[in-house]
Amino acid sequence: MLTRTCLNLYAAAAWAAQPLLRRKLARRGVAEPGYLHAVEERFGRYTTPRPPMPAGGGALVWVHAVSLGETRAAALLVEALRARLPGMRLLLTHGTATGRAEGEKLLRAGDVQVWQPWDTRGAVRRFLRHFRPSVGVLMETEIWPNLVHECAAHGVPLALANARLSEKSLRSAQRAGWLMRPAYAALAAVWAQTEADAARLRALGAPVAGVLGNLKFDARPDAALLARGQAWRAGLARLTSGPAARPVILLASSREGEEQALAEQILALGQNSSAQAAMKNEADAARAEHGARAALAAPARLAPSMESSAEPSTEQWPTQSLVQSPLQSPVQWLVVPRHPQRFDAVAALLAARGLRVSRRSQWGGPGAEQGAEPGDGPPQAAGGLPPAAGAADVWLGDSLGEMPAYYALADVALLGASFAPLGGQNLIEAAACGCPVVMGPHTFNFAQAADMAQAAGAARRVADMAEGVAVARALAADAHARAAMSQAARDFASAHRGAAARTAQAVLALLPGAGAAEGAAAGAPPF
């Protein structure tokens, strides 16, 4: 009785929040127009019909992947499911514009992609009545109480796949235990990434049916993207007229506050090319002034020197102290923000600190459409890089879907969201690309993966951004240590594959049979 009362209170709050959701979508849509697409789907009003099943039967498998990372993990599961379930149709739902854009790549003929319904009873019931999925799979962390309870009421088996739960999230869920414990308990199955995740999920009453590993280990970097990053690296060497590219240090999937911290470190190291130019001008001016003073002080020495330039000067101007020291060798910094809506803000932040910025979206070529109109980029001179890129202090990776290229370009990656108390981004993609990782102290979102990577020699942990930059620069300068970490990263990624096949088999076990599932859904009460 208490559970029903609590759920009724939550349902009333979710219903009352609908006007706030509409306003939020309108605000987000200013920067990301994708949020303005098919808004009524969020409220359970769908115009896209349920896909027909092929002759001989089939199943409509519903996969919910809220955002970009979950969608990429879902892609691996979907591929494994298609191989095992001929005639499968995919119902793909999302919560963010980036997730939906990425999800379009997964669709085949007969598949459907829509927004996840807002968690009101009415919206969820309309969604289930309209599409009648055979089975539902939520990716990683997405638990919505009304959605879970309505699926159970409608006979739709609903599982949580690739499930993870940090200590912080566990504490939050326990504070709302009156709502979240019944929701977790109502799931048909939960498949955890790690034993630690499984223990935390069980503490909330979740029916953990297995520890199947992390789907993201099954991802293999796109060879074309790796080649693109290597071409940029070769182009950098040509632009800077050196036998090899200057080292590239990447801040990967950065979050708010981290770009500012990196900028401060760059400036502290004297890496600002504008500051270097000013120092060089100061040195040239001082040298000229010194020469003029020497000429006035010793006019008799001018005549011999005019007759012959072979006589060496006995006075040497100490210019080396005014220009960059060998310890502070040039580094090409690369920043890739996690969220595309922050691309412009990060570019402005870096420029405001006096750093020269070259934006990926302005280079042109494949993948450059995000942030600029196609064709807006300047002529490409070397490896797809415009000439101005060679003079930039920081490259801004303002594109989507090119992380493997950025990892292939970089010597070392600083792990975003780990230098602020945000839990860290997933380092598995970096490892698969063979990019050594330096991570900050905050990796609670992927604690076990971070610990395993460190133990395997694929990553190093530091206390803050200052130490992270120092360690990254040391690795970039040490080819032997960097090569060892790169190989360790690849070995680490390949050693943990297989979760996609295991999870797909678990999903199939939930299917009661496509025909039976469809009949049960068709008989659901007409809410």
PDB file of C-alpha atoms in Angstrom, residues 262-359:
ATOM      1  CA  LEU A 262      44.256  23.232 -18.836  1.00  0.00           C
ATOM      2  CA  ALA A 263      44.502  26.761 -20.226  1.00  0.00           C
ATOM      3  CA  GLU A 264      46.076  27.914 -16.983  1.00  0.00           C
ATOM      4  CA  GLN A 265      48.670  25.163 -17.231  1.00  0.00           C
ATOM      5  CA  ILE A 266      49.455  25.983 -20.867  1.00  0.00           C
ATOM      6  CA  LEU A 267      49.998  29.621 -19.973  1.00  0.00           C
ATOM      7  CA  ALA A 268      52.076  28.697 -16.950  1.00  0.00           C
ATOM      8  CA  LEU A 269      54.337  26.631 -19.188  1.00  0.00           C
ATOM      9  CA  GLY A 270      54.821  29.542 -21.553  1.00  0.00           C
ATOM     10  CA  GLN A 271      53.302  27.577 -24.397  1.00  0.00           C
ATOM     11  CA  ASN A 272      51.244  30.464 -25.718  1.00  0.00           C
ATOM     12  CA  SER A 273      52.694  31.133 -29.141  1.00  0.00           C
ATOM     13  CA  SER A 274      51.577  34.758 -28.932  1.00  0.00           C
ATOM     14  CA  ALA A 275      53.580  35.176 -25.722  1.00  0.00           C
ATOM     15  CA  GLN A 276      56.533  33.436 -27.338  1.00  0.00           C
ATOM     16  CA  ALA A 277      56.387  35.831 -30.278  1.00  0.00           C
ATOM     17  CA  ALA A 278      56.317  38.794 -27.904  1.00  0.00           C
ATOM     18  CA  MET A 279      59.339  37.411 -26.058  1.00  0.00           C
ATOM     19  CA  LYS A 280      61.182  36.931 -29.331  1.00  0.00           C
ATOM     20  CA  ASN A 281      60.401  40.506 -30.394  1.00  0.00           C
ATOM     21  CA  GLU A 282      61.648  41.721 -27.033  1.00  0.00           C
ATOM     22  CA  ALA A 283      64.860  39.739 -27.507  1.00  0.00           C
ATOM     23  CA  ASP A 284      65.360  41.147 -31.033  1.00  0.00           C
ATOM     24  CA  ALA A 285      64.822  44.687 -29.820  1.00  0.00           C
ATOM     25  CA  ALA A 286      67.194  44.201 -26.887  1.00  0.00           C
ATOM     26  CA  ARG A 287      69.815  42.720 -29.204  1.00  0.00           C
ATOM     27  CA  ALA A 288      69.547  45.677 -31.560  1.00  0.00           C
ATOM     28  CA  GLU A 289      69.810  48.154 -28.664  1.00  0.00           C
ATOM     29  CA  HIS A 290      72.823  46.317 -27.295  1.00  0.00           C
ATOM     30  CA  GLY A 291      74.512  46.448 -30.699  1.00  0.00           C
ATOM     31  CA  ALA A 292      73.864  50.169 -31.021  1.00  0.00           C
ATOM     32  CA  ARG A 293      75.354  50.827 -27.577  1.00  0.00           C
ATOM     33  CA  ALA A 294      78.415  48.781 -28.444  1.00  0.00           C
ATOM     34  CA  ALA A 295      78.905  50.672 -31.699  1.00  0.00           C
ATOM     35  CA  LEU A 296      78.777  54.057 -29.959  1.00  0.00           C
ATOM     36  CA  ALA A 297      81.160  52.905 -27.236  1.00  0.00           C
ATOM     37  CA  ALA A 298      83.826  51.564 -29.636  1.00  0.00           C
ATOM     38  CA  PRO A 299      83.709  53.408 -33.004  1.00  0.00           C
ATOM     39  CA  ALA A 300      87.312  52.436 -33.870  1.00  0.00           C
ATOM     40  CA  ARG A 301      86.298  48.780 -34.099  1.00  0.00           C
ATOM     41  CA  LEU A 302      83.797  49.441 -36.862  1.00  0.00           C
ATOM     42  CA  ALA A 303      86.263  49.869 -39.727  1.00  0.00           C
ATOM     43  CA  PRO A 304      87.868  46.414 -39.576  1.00  0.00           C
ATOM     44  CA  SER A 305      84.529  44.774 -39.219  1.00  0.00           C
ATOM     45  CA  MET A 306      83.294  46.618 -42.313  1.00  0.00           C
ATOM     46  CA  GLU A 307      86.191  45.272 -44.321  1.00  0.00           C
ATOM     47  CA  SER A 308      85.666  41.678 -43.310  1.00  0.00           C
ATOM     48  CA  SER A 309      82.875  39.725 -41.708  1.00  0.00           C
ATOM     49  CA  ALA A 310      85.173  36.853 -40.809  1.00  0.00           C
ATOM     50  CA  GLU A 311      86.226  38.224 -37.439  1.00  0.00           C
ATOM     51  CA  PRO A 312      84.014  36.717 -34.756  1.00  0.00           C
ATOM     52  CA  SER A 313      82.331  38.907 -32.198  1.00  0.00           C
ATOM     53  CA  THR A 314      83.826  38.698 -28.727  1.00  0.00           C
ATOM     54  CA  GLU A 315      80.514  39.588 -27.073  1.00  0.00           C
ATOM     55  CA  GLN A 316      77.633  37.149 -27.167  1.00  0.00           C
ATOM     56  CA  TRP A 317      74.077  38.330 -26.465  1.00  0.00           C
ATOM     57  CA  PRO A 318      72.372  35.900 -24.064  1.00  0.00           C
ATOM     58  CA  THR A 319      69.216  35.436 -26.124  1.00  0.00           C
ATOM     59  CA  GLN A 320      68.551  31.842 -25.046  1.00  0.00           C
ATOM     60  CA  SER A 321      67.237  32.977 -21.689  1.00  0.00           C
ATOM     61  CA  LEU A 322      64.585  35.119 -23.367  1.00  0.00           C
ATOM     62  CA  VAL A 323      63.131  32.405 -25.567  1.00  0.00           C
ATOM     63  CA  GLN A 324      61.615  29.066 -24.695  1.00  0.00           C
ATOM     64  CA  SER A 325      63.960  26.637 -23.007  1.00  0.00           C
ATOM     65  CA  PRO A 326      64.463  23.081 -24.289  1.00  0.00           C
ATOM     66  CA  LEU A 327      62.525  21.841 -21.244  1.00  0.00           C
ATOM     67  CA  GLN A 328      59.489  23.685 -22.541  1.00  0.00           C
ATOM     68  CA  SER A 329      59.508  22.220 -26.050  1.00  0.00           C
ATOM     69  CA  PRO A 330      56.415  23.038 -28.124  1.00  0.00           C
ATOM     70  CA  VAL A 331      53.333  20.900 -27.577  1.00  0.00           C
ATOM     71  CA  GLN A 332      50.260  20.845 -29.779  1.00  0.00           C
ATOM     72  CA  TRP A 333      47.328  20.902 -27.377  1.00  0.00           C
ATOM     73  CA  LEU A 334      44.022  19.381 -28.456  1.00  0.00           C
ATOM     74  CA  VAL A 335      40.720  19.826 -26.567  1.00  0.00           C
ATOM     75  CA  VAL A 336      37.593  17.801 -27.402  1.00  0.00           C
ATOM     76  CA  PRO A 337      34.608  18.855 -25.246  1.00  0.00           C
ATOM     77  CA  ARG A 338      32.170  16.148 -24.240  1.00  0.00           C
ATOM     78  CA  HIS A 339      29.038  18.084 -25.178  1.00  0.00           C
ATOM     79  CA  PRO A 340      28.626  19.789 -28.566  1.00  0.00           C
ATOM     80  CA  GLN A 341      26.546  22.629 -27.123  1.00  0.00           C
ATOM     81  CA  ARG A 342      29.728  23.827 -25.375  1.00  0.00           C
ATOM     82  CA  PHE A 343      31.945  23.985 -28.475  1.00  0.00           C
ATOM     83  CA  ASP A 344      31.526  27.732 -28.983  1.00  0.00           C
ATOM     84  CA  ALA A 345      31.875  28.520 -25.287  1.00  0.00           C
ATOM     85  CA  VAL A 346      35.121  26.553 -25.034  1.00  0.00           C
ATOM     86  CA  ALA A 347      36.523  28.267 -28.120  1.00  0.00           C
ATOM     87  CA  ALA A 348      35.693  31.653 -26.589  1.00  0.00           C
ATOM     88  CA  LEU A 349      37.202  30.675 -23.235  1.00  0.00           C
ATOM     89  CA  LEU A 350      40.498  29.642 -24.799  1.00  0.00           C
ATOM     90  CA  ALA A 351      40.669  32.729 -26.986  1.00  0.00           C
ATOM     91  CA  ALA A 352      39.945  34.961 -24.004  1.00  0.00           C
ATOM     92  CA  ARG A 353      43.036  33.557 -22.315  1.00  0.00           C
ATOM     93  CA  GLY A 354      45.131  34.683 -25.288  1.00  0.00           C
ATOM     94  CA  LEU A 355      45.479  31.246 -26.859  1.00  0.00           C
ATOM     95  CA  ARG A 356      45.315  30.827 -30.619  1.00  0.00           C
ATOM     96  CA  VAL A 357      42.599  28.318 -31.489  1.00  0.00           C
ATOM     97  CA  SER A 358      42.108  26.280 -34.650  1.00  0.00           C
ATOM     98  CA  ARG A 359      38.719  24.541 -34.865  1.00  0.00           C
TER      99      ARG A 359
END
